[in-house]
Tab-separated table of C-alpha atoms and ligand atoms in Angstrom:
chain	number	residue	atom	x	y	z
O	13	MET	CA	-18.399	-5.410	4.816
O	14	ASN	CA	-19.812	-4.715	7.962
O	15	GLY	CA	-20.159	-0.975	8.306
O	16	HIS	CA	-17.971	1.257	6.926
O	17	ALA	CA	-14.512	0.670	5.503
O	18	MET	CA	-11.589	2.337	7.252
O	19	LEU	CA	-10.784	3.867	3.731
O	20	GLU	CA	-12.261	3.376	0.169
O	21	ALA	CA	-11.561	4.648	-2.905
O	22	ARG	CA	-14.447	4.655	-5.444
O	23	GLY	CA	-13.356	5.026	-9.159
O	24	VAL	CA	-10.276	6.990	-8.674
O	25	THR	CA	-8.998	8.454	-11.874
O	26	VAL	CA	-5.869	10.444	-11.848
O	27	ARG	CA	-4.839	12.169	-15.039
O	28	PHE	CA	-1.596	14.012	-15.701
O	29	GLY	CA	-2.277	15.656	-18.995
O	30	GLY	CA	-2.968	13.175	-21.754
O	31	LEU	CA	-1.437	10.244	-19.293
O	32	THR	CA	-4.193	8.575	-17.184
O	33	ALA	CA	-1.683	7.352	-14.324
O	34	VAL	CA	-4.368	5.938	-12.158
O	35	ASP	CA	-7.566	4.657	-14.161
O	36	GLY	CA	-10.963	3.981	-12.158
O	37	VAL	CA	-9.737	1.999	-9.265
O	38	SER	CA	-12.123	1.180	-6.505
O	39	ALA	CA	-10.761	-0.411	-3.368
O	40	ALA	CA	-12.251	-0.664	0.361
O	41	PHE	CA	-9.802	-1.450	3.359
O	42	ALA	CA	-11.283	-2.894	6.484
O	43	ALA	CA	-9.930	-1.985	9.962
O	44	GLY	CA	-6.802	-4.469	10.912
O	45	GLU	CA	-6.135	-5.575	7.112
O	46	LEU	CA	-2.642	-5.944	5.594
O	47	VAL	CA	-3.158	-5.250	2.247
O	48	GLY	CA	-0.275	-5.368	-0.560
O	49	ILE	CA	-0.284	-3.194	-3.639
O	50	ILE	CA	2.307	-4.465	-6.418
O	51	GLY	CA	2.823	-3.620	-10.139
O	52	PRO	CA	5.671	-2.649	-12.237
O	53	ASN	CA	7.094	0.879	-12.245
O	54	GLY	CA	4.786	3.268	-13.679
O	55	ALA	CA	1.677	1.305	-12.844
O	56	GLY	CA	0.672	3.926	-10.657
O	57	LYS	CA	0.931	2.636	-7.169
O	58	THR	CA	2.322	5.738	-5.730
O	59	THR	CA	-0.170	8.269	-7.658
O	60	PHE	CA	-2.790	6.106	-6.286
O	61	PHE	CA	-1.266	6.309	-2.648
O	62	ASN	CA	-1.034	10.009	-3.137
O	63	THR	CA	-4.888	10.226	-3.362
O	64	LEU	CA	-5.291	7.817	-0.331
O	65	SER	CA	-3.290	10.161	1.611
O	66	GLY	CA	-4.912	13.622	0.341
O	67	VAL	CA	-1.585	14.586	-1.401
O	68	GLN	CA	-3.199	14.206	-5.076
O	69	ARG	CA	-6.576	15.179	-5.678
O	70	PRO	CA	-8.031	12.775	-7.937
O	71	SER	CA	-9.161	13.775	-11.457
O	72	SER	CA	-12.563	12.024	-10.922
O	73	GLY	CA	-13.903	9.706	-8.500
O	74	ASP	CA	-14.005	9.392	-4.437
O	75	LEU	CA	-12.246	8.979	-1.335
O	76	TYR	CA	-13.960	8.152	2.233
O	77	ALA	CA	-12.695	7.281	5.353
O	78	HIS	CA	-15.494	5.447	7.587
O	79	GLY	CA	-17.956	6.614	5.281
O	80	ARG	CA	-17.281	10.358	5.130
O	81	ARG	CA	-16.301	11.666	1.791
O	82	LEU	CA	-12.855	13.190	1.775
O	83	THR	CA	-12.266	13.866	-1.905
O	84	GLY	CA	-10.531	17.147	-2.373
O	85	ALA	CA	-9.632	17.801	1.308
O	86	GLY	CA	-5.670	18.553	2.261
O	87	PRO	CA	-3.450	15.922	3.608
O	88	HIS	CA	-4.067	17.559	7.168
O	89	ARG	CA	-7.566	16.188	6.726
O	90	TYR	CA	-6.684	12.660	5.934
O	91	ALA	CA	-4.133	12.776	8.605
O	92	ALA	CA	-6.657	13.671	11.168
O	93	GLN	CA	-8.659	10.611	10.142
O	94	GLY	CA	-5.763	8.735	11.285
O	95	ILE	CA	-3.967	8.166	7.784
O	96	ALA	CA	-0.183	8.536	7.847
O	97	ARG	CA	2.297	7.454	5.157
O	98	THR	CA	5.707	6.911	4.234
O	99	PHE	CA	7.483	8.145	1.104
O	100	GLN	CA	9.361	6.165	-1.638
O	101	THR	CA	12.174	8.536	-1.221
O	102	PRO	CA	12.612	9.015	2.720
O	103	ARG	CA	11.963	12.307	3.978
O	104	VAL	CA	14.121	12.506	7.129
O	105	PHE	CA	15.766	15.417	8.788
O	106	ALA	CA	19.134	14.666	7.912
O	107	GLU	CA	20.710	16.806	10.834
O	108	LEU	CA	18.484	15.960	13.451
O	109	SER	CA	19.218	13.173	15.624
O	110	VAL	CA	17.080	9.892	15.009
O	111	LEU	CA	15.304	10.614	18.562
O	112	GLU	CA	14.771	14.526	17.208
O	113	ASN	CA	13.314	13.378	14.155
O	114	ILE	CA	10.491	11.488	16.052
O	115	GLU	CA	9.778	14.006	18.400
O	116	PHE	CA	8.826	16.340	15.748
O	117	GLY	CA	6.376	13.917	14.308
O	118	LEU	CA	5.172	13.739	17.810
O	119	GLU	CA	4.759	17.498	18.305
O	120	PHE	CA	3.480	17.862	14.940
O	121	ALA	CA	0.984	15.868	14.765
O	122	GLY	CA	0.664	12.838	17.388
O	123	ARG	CA	0.383	14.425	20.736
O	124	GLY	CA	-3.420	14.923	20.697
O	125	ARG	CA	-4.379	11.919	19.600
O	126	GLN	CA	-4.987	8.833	21.600
O	127	ALA	CA	-2.202	5.908	21.394
O	128	SER	CA	-1.229	2.682	22.373
O	129	TRP	CA	1.307	2.483	25.062
O	130	LEU	CA	3.769	1.629	22.716
O	131	LEU	CA	3.836	4.888	20.894
O	132	LYS	CA	3.835	6.987	24.297
O	133	ASP	CA	6.847	8.867	23.497
O	134	ALA	CA	9.916	8.846	21.131
O	135	PRO	CA	12.112	6.386	22.936
O	136	SER	CA	9.119	3.658	23.067
O	137	ILE	CA	8.730	4.409	19.198
O	138	LEU	CA	12.336	3.632	18.865
O	139	HIS	CA	12.272	0.819	20.722
O	140	LEU	CA	9.405	-0.749	18.860
O	141	ILE	CA	10.945	-0.011	15.206
O	142	GLY	CA	14.639	-1.273	16.701
O	143	LEU	CA	16.526	2.066	16.390
O	144	ALA	CA	16.639	2.711	20.389
O	145	ALA	CA	20.540	2.332	19.819
O	146	GLN	CA	20.776	5.078	17.247
O	147	ALA	CA	18.793	7.737	19.080
O	148	GLU	CA	21.313	10.109	19.503
O	149	LEU	CA	22.804	9.512	16.031
O	150	PRO	CA	22.122	12.323	13.218
O	151	ALA	CA	19.542	10.561	10.883
O	152	ALA	CA	22.223	11.459	7.986
O	153	THR	CA	24.651	8.837	9.381
O	154	ILE	CA	22.399	5.923	10.000
O	155	THR	CA	22.081	3.246	7.158
O	156	PRO	CA	19.458	3.514	4.163
O	157	SER	CA	17.645	0.596	5.644
O	158	GLN	CA	17.540	2.433	9.117
O	159	GLN	CA	16.312	5.481	7.496
O	160	ARG	CA	13.685	3.289	6.021
O	161	LEU	CA	12.598	2.489	9.611
O	162	LEU	CA	12.780	5.932	10.786
O	163	GLU	CA	10.600	7.118	8.591
O	164	ILE	CA	7.971	4.446	9.701
O	165	GLY	CA	8.647	5.894	13.068
O	166	MET	CA	7.701	9.249	11.903
O	167	ALA	CA	4.715	7.977	10.695
O	168	LEU	CA	3.863	6.167	13.880
O	169	ALA	CA	4.814	9.240	16.003
O	170	THR	CA	1.624	10.819	14.439
O	171	ARG	CA	-0.461	7.879	16.018
O	172	PRO	CA	-2.235	6.642	12.818
O	173	ARG	CA	-5.026	3.926	12.563
O	174	LEU	CA	-4.106	3.372	9.000
O	175	LEU	CA	-0.451	3.142	7.747
O	176	LEU	CA	0.571	3.574	4.028
O	177	LEU	CA	3.993	2.332	2.904
O	178	ASP	CA	5.611	3.368	-0.179
O	179	GLU	CA	8.469	0.604	-1.229
O	180	VAL	CA	9.739	0.802	2.095
O	181	ALA	CA	11.953	-2.512	1.303
O	182	ALA	CA	13.323	-0.828	-1.664
O	183	GLY	CA	17.330	-1.426	-1.837
O	184	LEU	CA	17.248	-3.691	1.431
O	185	THR	CA	19.189	-6.664	1.426
O	186	GLU	CA	16.946	-10.018	1.640
O	187	SER	CA	17.436	-10.408	5.273
O	188	GLU	CA	16.638	-6.999	5.994
O	189	VAL	CA	13.509	-7.113	3.718
O	190	ASP	CA	12.329	-10.146	5.683
O	191	ALA	CA	13.130	-8.313	9.078
O	192	MET	CA	11.079	-5.428	7.451
O	193	ALA	CA	7.965	-7.510	6.435
O	194	GLN	CA	8.120	-8.935	10.095
O	195	LEU	CA	8.161	-5.411	11.633
O	196	ILE	CA	5.265	-4.592	9.256
O	197	ARG	CA	2.971	-7.486	10.549
O	198	ARG	CA	4.006	-6.811	14.131
O	199	LEU	CA	2.917	-3.188	13.740
O	200	ARG	CA	-0.111	-4.193	12.524
O	201	ASP	CA	-0.841	-6.752	15.061
O	202	GLU	CA	0.468	-5.019	18.168
O	203	LEU	CA	-0.682	-1.284	17.151
O	204	ASP	CA	-3.913	-2.811	15.559
O	205	LEU	CA	-3.238	-0.815	12.470
O	206	THR	CA	-4.544	-1.203	8.793
O	207	VAL	CA	-1.636	-1.342	6.729
O	208	ILE	CA	-1.612	-0.843	2.846
O	209	TRP	CA	2.097	-1.442	1.636
O	210	ILE	CA	3.412	-0.826	-1.771
O	211	GLU	CA	6.169	-3.189	-3.294
O	212	HIS	CA	7.664	-3.208	-6.474
O	213	ALA	CA	9.496	-6.458	-5.570
O	214	VAL	CA	6.852	-8.801	-4.729
O	215	THR	CA	8.158	-11.910	-3.547
O	216	THR	CA	8.617	-11.221	0.195
O	217	LEU	CA	5.304	-9.245	0.241
O	218	LEU	CA	3.106	-12.021	-1.087
O	219	ARG	CA	4.335	-14.176	2.235
O	220	TYR	CA	3.249	-11.523	4.655
O	221	VAL	CA	0.203	-9.773	3.324
O	222	GLU	CA	-3.521	-11.386	3.347
O	223	ARG	CA	-4.515	-9.823	0.329
O	224	VAL	CA	-2.856	-8.204	-2.794
O	225	ILE	CA	-4.104	-5.474	-5.333
O	226	VAL	CA	-2.453	-5.424	-8.782
O	227	LEU	CA	-1.945	-2.361	-10.634
O	228	HIS	CA	-1.129	-2.249	-14.232
O	229	GLN	CA	-1.240	0.532	-16.519
O	230	GLY	CA	-3.377	2.582	-13.814
O	231	ARG	CA	-5.918	-0.177	-13.750
O	232	LYS	CA	-6.544	-2.826	-10.999
O	233	ILE	CA	-6.268	-6.043	-12.516
O	234	ALA	CA	-6.517	-8.280	-9.759
O	235	ASP	CA	-7.751	-8.002	-5.775
O	236	GLY	CA	-7.514	-11.111	-3.768
O	237	THR	CA	-5.258	-13.626	-1.642
O	238	PRO	CA	-1.922	-13.825	-2.634
O	239	ALA	CA	-2.717	-17.604	-3.482
O	240	GLU	CA	-5.440	-16.267	-5.985
O	241	VAL	CA	-3.776	-13.439	-7.373
O	242	VAL	CA	-0.342	-15.661	-8.394
O	243	ARG	CA	-3.114	-17.852	-10.491
O	244	HIS	CA	-4.507	-14.984	-11.990
O	245	ALA	CA	-4.241	-15.075	-15.571
O	246	GLU	CA	-4.014	-11.522	-16.532
O	247	VAL	CA	-1.793	-10.957	-13.478
O	248	ILE	CA	0.905	-13.436	-14.904
O	249	GLU	CA	0.571	-12.410	-18.528
O	250	ALA	CA	0.616	-8.880	-17.896
O	251	TYR	CA	4.471	-8.691	-16.409
O	252	LEU	CA	4.977	-10.784	-13.461
O	253	GLY	CA	5.284	-14.499	-14.808
O	254	ASP	CA	8.561	-15.347	-13.601
O	255	GLU	CA	8.596	-13.635	-10.053
O	256	MET	CA	5.095	-14.716	-9.480
O	257	ALA	CA	5.755	-18.329	-10.508
O	258	GLU	CA	8.999	-18.575	-8.080
O	259	ALA	CA	6.707	-16.714	-4.995
O	260	ALA	CA	3.807	-19.442	-5.562
F	3	ADP	N1	3.281	14.425	-10.899
F	3	ADP	C1	3.339	13.938	-12.336
F	3	ADP	N2	2.996	14.644	-13.286
F	3	ADP	C2	3.204	13.776	-14.346
F	3	ADP	N3	3.212	12.515	-14.625
F	3	ADP	C3	3.289	11.598	-13.457
F	3	ADP	C4	3.385	12.330	-12.221
F	3	ADP	N4	3.289	11.520	-11.455
F	3	ADP	C5	3.388	10.311	-11.744
F	3	ADP	N5	3.471	10.277	-13.205
F	3	ADP	C6	3.093	9.480	-14.193
F	3	ADP	O1	2.189	8.740	-13.886
F	3	ADP	C7	2.451	7.133	-13.897
F	3	ADP	C8	2.486	6.465	-12.735
F	3	ADP	O2	3.357	6.802	-11.692
F	3	ADP	P1	3.480	6.059	-10.412
F	3	ADP	O3	2.412	6.431	-9.642
F	3	ADP	O4	4.883	6.790	-9.835
F	3	ADP	O5	3.890	4.648	-10.586
F	3	ADP	P2	4.189	3.745	-9.693
F	3	ADP	O6	4.675	4.308	-8.382
F	3	ADP	O7	3.516	2.377	-9.729
F	3	ADP	O8	5.819	3.246	-10.369
F	3	ADP	C9	4.046	7.149	-14.739
F	3	ADP	O9	3.915	6.933	-16.011
F	3	ADP	C10	4.297	8.371	-14.200
F	3	ADP	O10	5.730	9.000	-14.945
F	4	MG	MG1	5.872	4.252	-6.824
């Protein structure tokens, strides 16, 4: 890799008491990459994400952004490096309108940062994520898939360089999942973002990412192109046989 990775984990381990949720995971993410992280429930995907966004301090191992060590710093330091994330359970302000939720994100974090004109103000962001028609609705009244979009919009309002998405397609219909995948690709392309996308359901994800990391019981068992990973013996054996075969 030329120069420093946008974000790099080196030997990251997270223990909760006797349980090792993330076990010595190393991975580097280059500018502009769209990388998927897959694995069964409990594989450590969210916990690994939490270390990448500074929400969880690793028990051992290190995080670097552009070669700068960030281990142990708070989430604001990660945000200052342009790292933004969504949560597996959407965290929107239910009583505020869709537009006000985006404005909150802009006020809170985004204004001071340089941004693409696509992110210049809250209406632009709503347009980009396809929620312009819902701008005035209370966030509580929009559909679950629209709430996922809104959460992505709130992350974009911080004007990130790297976007971490935790199961943004969970619970969506098949056509909504495809629309979400297309949006994620478009955001990466048009905003020049690095995107790391966790999904439990892998079939759609494998069609859209260029690289996929597989976690199993906290360990990274594969890291390669979707075509490589679906042929990986340990991956197939571990748990994904049927679904992976279908995707291939
Ligand atoms: N805060 C926590 N305290 C204790 N155990 C946790 C905590 N967060 C996650 N775990 C455990 O760590 C493992 C990995 O969880 P998680 O990272 O949420 O997996 P995934 O996102 O892949 O489903 C699971 O066994 C889970 O129960
Ligand atoms: Mg999770």
